[in-house]
Each structure stands twice: as structure tokens, then as C-alpha cells.
Amino acid sequence: MKALRVLIIEDELVTAHDIKETLEKAGHAITDIARNLSTALTSVRFSPPDIILIDIRLDHSSEDGIDIAQRILSQQTIPIIYLTGYSEPPTIARAQQTRPAAYLLKPFRHKELAIQVELAYHNYQSSLVNSVDPYLSDNLYLPVDQGRGYVKIRKNDVLYLIADRVYVEVYLIGELKKRVFSMNLGYISQFFTSPNFYTLSRSLVVNLDYVERIDKGQFYVQGQNSPIPFPEANHKIFLQQFAIVKTPSKREGRL
């Protein structure tokens, strides 16, 4: 088994260093110990790991481990292992939406942890052989008719995706009728990894390439006359995604 580069996302430093020591004794390298979303994203960017160990409860973070996993997976494909004390069905159901390589419960046994990490990485890599990676593919085949069939969606044809309780509405360029799929937005959005797809709110992902106009709390996309509302609190950061030309001041206008 090759030595793995492991990122640990855990805000209990005693536990984090215990995990670090255990994996280092097994021959693996720890890229970082992150305690919140921003640190985790920075670490993944500048010190890419082979696999990530994540605790779900993070008292020093506004996002929990599942939220952080979703953000990381929306940018790149990395196997995830949850190492947590949570065993409640709703938490496990949320975690399953991120397709973890393993879900381990605390307290952990030191020798067993190293073995599970290696097995999870090996199984993850094996699953990629001779299969099309939905994270990298230009097309997705989404389940319809209660999973009895699959329909093709070309990623770059998607105008935006919006959550509707346990469903996701997908709006495509050139189609007046929305497509509705029985799945969670957080789950499906992880496969739209290109920079043009932007998460504007917890219930809305938009393809920036098709945005035609932005007003306070709403925007318009190509081919649709009706505005799409979004939280006004996100207006400023949304504008930062575009090359905005601001109205010059009177002084600048005279120069």
C-alpha cells in the first residue's frame, strides 16, 4: 500500500493529533489539520490530499463536516471518510449524499483506523477503473421513473438548479419545461464542478454563463422572461462573480 497524504478535519485538537500520530505510524503523511471550512478549502488547494478524514460535529465552525465535504467535492474529486460519534439515521442519510468512501464511528481503534483508511482509498480507486467519473464527465444521466431509467443532462445546458424540498428542479437552455428529479440539491450540485456553476444560496445553483441581468434580489437568465429570486444579503458577493463596470463618479466623468 502506498503512503497516503491525509487531510484531517477535526476541531478537537487532542483527537486530531491522536489520529495524526496513528496514521503517521502506519507510514502516511498528514497534509494539515483543519478546524473549519476556510482552512479546509485552503489546505485542499495548496496541499492536495489523497483522502480526507472528517468529523461531522465541528464546534469551532459554522458549517458541519458534511457541509464542508460538499464544498470540497463541488471543486474536485477526493475520497471522503467520516470519523464521527454520530450514528443517527438522519445524519447518516445526509452523509450518504456525499458518497463517502467510509463512515467510521468514534471511539476508534488505532490499528483499525489505519487499515480502514487504506481499504477505503483502495476501494475508491478500484471503483474508478473502467467507469465514467460523473464529476468530470460533460454529461450526467439522472434517474427517472423511480430509478427504472436514466435521462441525459448536458451540464453546460443547465441554466440553474433549484431545491424544492426533497426534489431538484433543473432548468435547461432551450426548454420551457423544467426537469424534476427526486434527489437533494446538495448531492447533485457536487457533480457541477466547473467554475461557471455558482452556489448562490442553499437552494440555488446558477450557471454564470447564462446570467443576462442582475437586480437587487433577483436575476434573469438567457431565454427566460421571469426573474429568479435570491437572498438580497448575497447580492454583493454575487456581483463579484462578474466583470462589473460601475457608473463613474462626477469627478471621474470630467477627467
mmCIF file of C-alpha atoms in Angstrom:
data_model
loop_
_atom_site.group_PDB
_atom_site.id
_atom_site.type_symbol
_atom_site.label_atom_id
_atom_site.label_comp_id
_atom_site.label_asym_id
_atom_site.label_seq_id
_atom_site.Cartn_x
_atom_site.Cartn_y
_atom_site.Cartn_z
ATOM 1 C CA MET A 1 0.000 0.000 0.000
ATOM 2 C CA LYS A 2 1.420 3.380 -0.972
ATOM 3 C CA ALA A 3 1.852 6.131 1.605
ATOM 4 C CA LEU A 4 -1.199 8.390 1.527
ATOM 5 C CA ARG A 5 -1.457 12.137 2.003
ATOM 6 C CA VAL A 6 -4.284 12.648 4.505
ATOM 7 C CA LEU A 7 -6.129 15.832 5.451
ATOM 8 C CA ILE A 8 -7.739 15.728 8.910
ATOM 9 C CA ILE A 9 -10.766 17.953 9.525
ATOM 10 C CA GLU A 10 -11.309 17.834 13.280
ATOM 11 C CA ASP A 11 -11.636 20.673 15.796
ATOM 12 C CA GLU A 12 -10.800 18.637 18.896
ATOM 13 C CA LEU A 13 -7.032 19.022 18.750
ATOM 14 C CA VAL A 14 -6.298 16.138 21.128
ATOM 15 C CA THR A 15 -8.304 13.807 18.896
ATOM 16 C CA ALA A 16 -6.788 15.305 15.739
ATOM 17 C CA HIS A 17 -3.231 14.721 16.941
ATOM 18 C CA ASP A 18 -4.145 11.212 18.075
ATOM 19 C CA ILE A 19 -5.355 10.472 14.518
ATOM 20 C CA LYS A 20 -2.257 12.132 13.078
ATOM 21 C CA GLU A 21 0.103 10.026 15.214
ATOM 22 C CA THR A 22 -1.785 6.836 14.357
ATOM 23 C CA LEU A 23 -1.639 7.401 10.599
ATOM 24 C CA GLU A 24 1.968 8.589 10.628
ATOM 25 C CA LYS A 25 2.987 5.392 12.443
ATOM 26 C CA ALA A 26 1.325 3.491 9.596
ATOM 27 C CA GLY A 27 3.504 5.360 7.101
ATOM 28 C CA HIS A 28 1.094 8.022 5.912
ATOM 29 C CA ALA A 29 1.642 11.793 5.771
ATOM 30 C CA ILE A 30 -0.746 14.385 7.235
ATOM 31 C CA THR A 31 -1.118 17.412 4.962
ATOM 32 C CA ASP A 32 -2.902 19.524 7.570
ATOM 33 C CA ILE A 33 -5.329 19.628 10.489
ATOM 34 C CA ALA A 34 -8.258 21.899 9.593
ATOM 35 C CA ARG A 35 -10.917 23.107 12.032
ATOM 36 C CA ASN A 36 -13.302 24.967 9.707
ATOM 37 C CA LEU A 37 -14.355 25.437 6.085
ATOM 38 C CA SER A 38 -11.935 28.182 5.058
ATOM 39 C CA THR A 39 -8.892 26.352 6.443
ATOM 40 C CA ALA A 40 -10.012 23.109 4.801
ATOM 41 C CA LEU A 41 -10.522 24.720 1.376
ATOM 42 C CA THR A 42 -7.135 26.455 1.566
ATOM 43 C CA SER A 43 -5.423 23.244 2.570
ATOM 44 C CA VAL A 44 -7.018 21.232 -0.243
ATOM 45 C CA ARG A 45 -5.976 23.877 -2.737
ATOM 46 C CA PHE A 46 -2.347 24.236 -1.723
ATOM 47 C CA SER A 47 -1.634 20.747 -0.294
ATOM 48 C CA PRO A 48 -3.954 18.351 -2.164
ATOM 49 C CA PRO A 49 -4.562 15.181 -0.123
ATOM 50 C CA ASP A 50 -5.221 11.668 -1.392
ATOM 51 C CA ILE A 51 -8.020 11.208 1.128
ATOM 52 C CA ILE A 52 -9.794 13.291 3.787
ATOM 53 C CA LEU A 53 -10.857 12.295 7.315
ATOM 54 C CA ILE A 54 -13.754 14.460 8.531
ATOM 55 C CA ASP A 55 -15.559 14.744 11.839
ATOM 56 C CA ILE A 56 -19.184 15.801 11.416
ATOM 57 C CA ARG A 57 -19.557 17.865 14.567
ATOM 58 C CA LEU A 58 -17.238 20.881 14.492
ATOM 59 C CA ASP A 59 -17.848 23.276 17.379
ATOM 60 C CA HIS A 60 -15.396 25.849 16.021
ATOM 61 C CA SER A 61 -17.028 26.008 12.593
ATOM 62 C CA SER A 62 -20.317 27.460 11.349
ATOM 63 C CA GLU A 63 -20.518 24.542 8.902
ATOM 64 C CA ASP A 64 -20.508 20.913 9.961
ATOM 65 C CA GLY A 65 -18.320 18.231 8.394
ATOM 66 C CA ILE A 66 -20.928 17.229 5.816
ATOM 67 C CA ASP A 67 -21.292 20.825 4.630
ATOM 68 C CA ILE A 68 -17.511 21.068 4.307
ATOM 69 C CA ALA A 69 -17.356 17.784 2.381
ATOM 70 C CA GLN A 70 -19.969 19.070 -0.066
ATOM 71 C CA ARG A 71 -17.996 22.260 -0.661
ATOM 72 C CA ILE A 72 -14.764 20.371 -1.253
ATOM 73 C CA LEU A 73 -16.418 17.869 -3.577
ATOM 74 C CA SER A 74 -18.012 20.692 -5.559
ATOM 75 C CA GLN A 75 -14.480 21.707 -6.570
ATOM 76 C CA GLN A 76 -12.673 18.416 -7.012
ATOM 77 C CA THR A 77 -12.956 14.667 -6.555
ATOM 78 C CA ILE A 78 -11.362 13.347 -3.352
ATOM 79 C CA PRO A 79 -12.391 10.281 -1.331
ATOM 80 C CA ILE A 80 -14.005 11.199 1.993
ATOM 81 C CA ILE A 81 -14.064 9.263 5.246
ATOM 82 C CA TYR A 82 -16.307 10.399 8.091
ATOM 83 C CA LEU A 83 -14.917 9.690 11.556
ATOM 84 C CA THR A 84 -17.607 10.756 13.983
ATOM 85 C CA GLY A 85 -19.647 9.951 17.041
ATOM 86 C CA TYR A 86 -22.928 10.417 15.163
ATOM 87 C CA SER A 87 -24.854 7.268 14.263
ATOM 88 C CA GLU A 88 -28.371 8.712 13.901
ATOM 89 C CA PRO A 89 -30.139 7.765 10.622
ATOM 90 C CA PRO A 90 -30.793 11.407 9.520
ATOM 91 C CA THR A 91 -27.091 12.256 9.859
ATOM 92 C CA ILE A 92 -26.038 9.109 8.025
ATOM 93 C CA ALA A 93 -28.565 9.882 5.270
ATOM 94 C CA ARG A 94 -27.046 13.355 4.819
ATOM 95 C CA ALA A 95 -23.555 11.902 4.791
ATOM 96 C CA GLN A 96 -24.523 9.335 2.158
ATOM 97 C CA GLN A 97 -25.319 12.154 -0.265
ATOM 98 C CA THR A 98 -21.584 12.924 -0.436
ATOM 99 C CA ARG A 99 -20.747 9.312 -1.365
ATOM 100 C CA PRO A 100 -18.165 8.755 1.394
ATOM 101 C CA ALA A 101 -15.567 6.037 0.952
ATOM 102 C CA ALA A 102 -16.260 5.005 4.572
ATOM 103 C CA TYR A 103 -18.240 6.026 7.661
ATOM 104 C CA LEU A 104 -16.413 5.214 10.893
ATOM 105 C CA LEU A 105 -17.643 5.702 14.430
ATOM 106 C CA LYS A 106 -15.733 7.034 17.412
ATOM 107 C CA PRO A 107 -14.056 5.939 19.577
ATOM 108 C CA PHE A 108 -11.711 4.339 17.048
ATOM 109 C CA ARG A 109 -9.093 1.633 17.433
ATOM 110 C CA HIS A 110 -5.700 2.832 16.290
ATOM 111 C CA LYS A 111 -4.663 -0.173 14.200
ATOM 112 C CA GLU A 112 -8.153 -0.491 12.760
ATOM 113 C CA LEU A 113 -8.223 3.168 11.713
ATOM 114 C CA ALA A 114 -5.096 2.846 9.572
ATOM 115 C CA ILE A 115 -6.460 -0.314 7.950
ATOM 116 C CA GLN A 116 -9.835 1.316 7.232
ATOM 117 C CA VAL A 117 -8.193 4.363 5.663
ATOM 118 C CA GLU A 118 -6.105 2.180 3.357
ATOM 119 C CA LEU A 119 -9.070 -0.042 2.424
ATOM 120 C CA ALA A 120 -11.306 2.961 1.749
ATOM 121 C CA TYR A 121 -8.721 4.523 -0.566
ATOM 122 C CA HIS A 122 -8.118 1.224 -2.374
ATOM 123 C CA ASN A 123 -11.845 0.563 -2.845
ATOM 124 C CA TYR A 124 -12.408 4.123 -4.024
ATOM 125 C CA GLN A 125 -9.669 3.842 -6.638
ATOM 126 C CA SER A 126 -10.975 0.445 -7.757
ATOM 127 C CA SER A 127 -14.441 1.902 -8.281
ATOM 128 C CA LEU A 128 -12.997 4.411 -10.745
ATOM 129 C CA VAL A 129 -11.467 1.763 -13.016
ATOM 130 C CA ASN A 130 -13.386 1.304 -16.277
ATOM 131 C CA SER A 131 -16.104 3.706 -15.193
ATOM 132 C CA VAL A 132 -17.000 7.234 -16.260
ATOM 133 C CA ASP A 133 -16.465 9.739 -13.450
ATOM 134 C CA PRO A 134 -19.665 11.825 -13.111
ATOM 135 C CA TYR A 135 -17.612 14.641 -11.589
ATOM 136 C CA LEU A 136 -15.519 15.016 -14.741
ATOM 137 C CA SER A 137 -17.961 13.978 -17.464
ATOM 138 C CA ASP A 138 -19.656 16.633 -19.618
ATOM 139 C CA ASN A 139 -22.941 14.739 -19.256
ATOM 140 C CA LEU A 140 -24.946 13.266 -16.407
ATOM 141 C CA TYR A 141 -27.551 10.520 -16.608
ATOM 142 C CA LEU A 142 -30.060 11.210 -13.843
ATOM 143 C CA PRO A 143 -32.610 8.684 -12.543
ATOM 144 C CA VAL A 144 -36.240 8.899 -13.635
ATOM 145 C CA ASP A 145 -39.335 6.732 -13.097
ATOM 146 C CA GLN A 146 -38.241 5.831 -9.557
ATOM 147 C CA GLY A 147 -34.833 4.698 -10.729
ATOM 148 C CA ARG A 148 -36.088 2.443 -13.523
ATOM 149 C CA GLY A 149 -34.415 4.601 -16.150
ATOM 150 C CA TYR A 150 -31.930 7.440 -16.705
ATOM 151 C CA VAL A 151 -32.147 10.637 -18.725
ATOM 152 C CA LYS A 152 -29.205 12.550 -20.164
ATOM 153 C CA ILE A 153 -28.428 16.072 -18.961
ATOM 154 C CA ARG A 154 -25.638 18.040 -20.618
ATOM 155 C CA LYS A 155 -24.040 20.047 -17.822
ATOM 156 C CA ASN A 156 -23.361 23.175 -19.861
ATOM 157 C CA ASP A 157 -27.015 23.279 -20.980
ATOM 158 C CA VAL A 158 -28.138 23.806 -17.379
ATOM 159 C CA LEU A 159 -29.300 27.353 -16.664
ATOM 160 C CA TYR A 160 -29.816 26.789 -12.948
ATOM 161 C CA LEU A 161 -30.847 24.221 -10.361
ATOM 162 C CA ILE A 162 -33.237 24.963 -7.519
ATOM 163 C CA ALA A 163 -34.260 22.897 -4.499
ATOM 164 C CA ASP A 164 -37.897 22.065 -3.884
ATOM 165 C CA ARG A 165 -37.978 20.108 -0.622
ATOM 166 C CA VAL A 166 -36.732 16.584 -1.495
ATOM 167 C CA TYR A 167 -36.669 17.362 -5.209
ATOM 168 C CA VAL A 168 -34.396 19.315 -7.539
ATOM 169 C CA GLU A 169 -35.753 21.378 -10.411
ATOM 170 C CA VAL A 170 -33.332 21.615 -13.341
ATOM 171 C CA TYR A 171 -33.844 24.329 -15.964
ATOM 172 C CA LEU A 172 -32.167 23.812 -19.336
ATOM 173 C CA ILE A 173 -31.439 26.221 -22.163
ATOM 174 C CA GLY A 174 -33.962 25.901 -24.974
ATOM 175 C CA GLU A 175 -36.534 24.092 -22.803
ATOM 176 C CA LEU A 176 -39.582 25.846 -21.384
ATOM 177 C CA LYS A 177 -40.464 22.962 -19.079
ATOM 178 C CA LYS A 178 -38.352 22.227 -16.015
ATOM 179 C CA ARG A 179 -36.952 18.785 -15.280
ATOM 180 C CA VAL A 180 -37.683 17.458 -11.779
ATOM 181 C CA PHE A 181 -35.560 14.801 -10.075
ATOM 182 C CA SER A 182 -36.063 13.057 -6.757
ATOM 183 C CA MET A 183 -32.769 13.931 -5.057
ATOM 184 C CA ASN A 184 -31.156 16.509 -2.809
ATOM 185 C CA LEU A 185 -29.629 19.672 -4.314
ATOM 186 C CA GLY A 186 -26.519 19.310 -2.162
ATOM 187 C CA TYR A 187 -25.983 15.872 -3.668
ATOM 188 C CA ILE A 188 -26.484 16.694 -7.342
ATOM 189 C CA SER A 189 -24.640 20.032 -7.189
ATOM 190 C CA GLN A 190 -21.367 18.272 -6.314
ATOM 191 C CA PHE A 191 -21.197 16.994 -9.898
ATOM 192 C CA PHE A 192 -21.239 20.520 -11.333
ATOM 193 C CA THR A 193 -17.616 21.288 -10.563
ATOM 194 C CA SER A 194 -16.680 23.765 -13.311
ATOM 195 C CA PRO A 195 -16.165 27.407 -12.240
ATOM 196 C CA ASN A 196 -19.215 28.652 -14.153
ATOM 197 C CA PHE A 197 -21.561 26.922 -11.682
ATOM 198 C CA TYR A 198 -22.044 29.051 -8.590
ATOM 199 C CA THR A 199 -23.933 28.231 -5.388
ATOM 200 C CA LEU A 200 -25.935 31.382 -4.788
ATOM 201 C CA SER A 201 -27.838 30.042 -1.783
ATOM 202 C CA ARG A 202 -28.548 26.731 -0.064
ATOM 203 C CA SER A 203 -31.387 26.162 -2.521
ATOM 204 C CA LEU A 204 -29.996 27.631 -5.743
ATOM 205 C CA VAL A 205 -27.080 26.876 -8.086
ATOM 206 C CA VAL A 206 -26.735 29.034 -11.197
ATOM 207 C CA ASN A 207 -24.708 28.761 -14.403
ATOM 208 C CA LEU A 208 -22.972 32.146 -14.537
ATOM 209 C CA ASP A 209 -22.515 31.898 -18.306
ATOM 210 C CA TYR A 210 -26.259 32.358 -18.835
ATOM 211 C CA VAL A 211 -26.946 35.235 -16.452
ATOM 212 C CA GLU A 212 -28.242 38.174 -18.539
ATOM 213 C CA ARG A 213 -29.223 40.698 -15.873
ATOM 214 C CA ILE A 214 -28.846 41.151 -12.111
ATOM 215 C CA ASP A 215 -31.155 43.257 -9.959
ATOM 216 C CA LYS A 216 -31.389 43.558 -6.196
ATOM 217 C CA GLY A 217 -32.552 40.145 -5.019
ATOM 218 C CA GLN A 218 -33.239 38.701 -8.458
ATOM 219 C CA PHE A 219 -31.574 37.874 -11.765
ATOM 220 C CA TYR A 220 -32.539 36.832 -15.284
ATOM 221 C CA VAL A 221 -31.082 34.036 -17.385
ATOM 222 C CA GLN A 222 -30.896 33.597 -21.140
ATOM 223 C CA GLY A 223 -34.158 32.513 -22.747
ATOM 224 C CA GLN A 224 -36.394 33.193 -19.731
ATOM 225 C CA ASN A 225 -38.505 36.281 -19.101
ATOM 226 C CA SER A 226 -39.260 35.634 -15.437
ATOM 227 C CA PRO A 227 -36.713 36.652 -12.769
ATOM 228 C CA ILE A 228 -35.187 34.152 -10.356
ATOM 229 C CA PRO A 229 -35.202 35.481 -6.781
ATOM 230 C CA PHE A 230 -32.294 35.061 -4.377
ATOM 231 C CA PRO A 231 -31.475 36.395 -0.872
ATOM 232 C CA GLU A 232 -30.628 40.105 -1.051
ATOM 233 C CA ALA A 233 -27.896 39.502 1.522
ATOM 234 C CA ASN A 234 -25.998 37.607 -1.194
ATOM 235 C CA HIS A 235 -26.263 40.428 -3.743
ATOM 236 C CA LYS A 236 -22.805 41.919 -3.219
ATOM 237 C CA ILE A 237 -20.916 38.628 -3.344
ATOM 238 C CA PHE A 238 -22.955 37.557 -6.393
ATOM 239 C CA LEU A 239 -21.870 40.699 -8.252
ATOM 240 C CA GLN A 240 -18.254 39.787 -7.532
ATOM 241 C CA GLN A 241 -18.627 36.812 -9.875
ATOM 242 C CA PHE A 242 -18.984 39.136 -12.878
ATOM 243 C CA ALA A 243 -16.908 41.792 -14.661
ATOM 244 C CA ILE A 244 -18.959 44.725 -13.385
ATOM 245 C CA VAL A 245 -18.425 48.157 -14.941
ATOM 246 C CA LYS A 246 -19.578 50.711 -12.371
ATOM 247 C CA THR A 247 -21.025 54.123 -13.129
ATOM 248 C CA PRO A 248 -18.204 56.692 -12.867
ATOM 249 C CA SER A 249 -18.422 59.441 -10.278
ATOM 250 C CA LYS A 250 -18.971 63.001 -11.492
ATOM 251 C CA ARG A 251 -15.300 63.780 -10.949
ATOM 252 C CA GLU A 252 -14.222 60.735 -12.949
ATOM 253 C CA GLY A 253 -16.645 61.674 -15.700
ATOM 254 C CA ARG A 254 -14.963 65.058 -16.115
ATOM 255 C CA LEU A 255 -11.458 63.576 -16.482
#
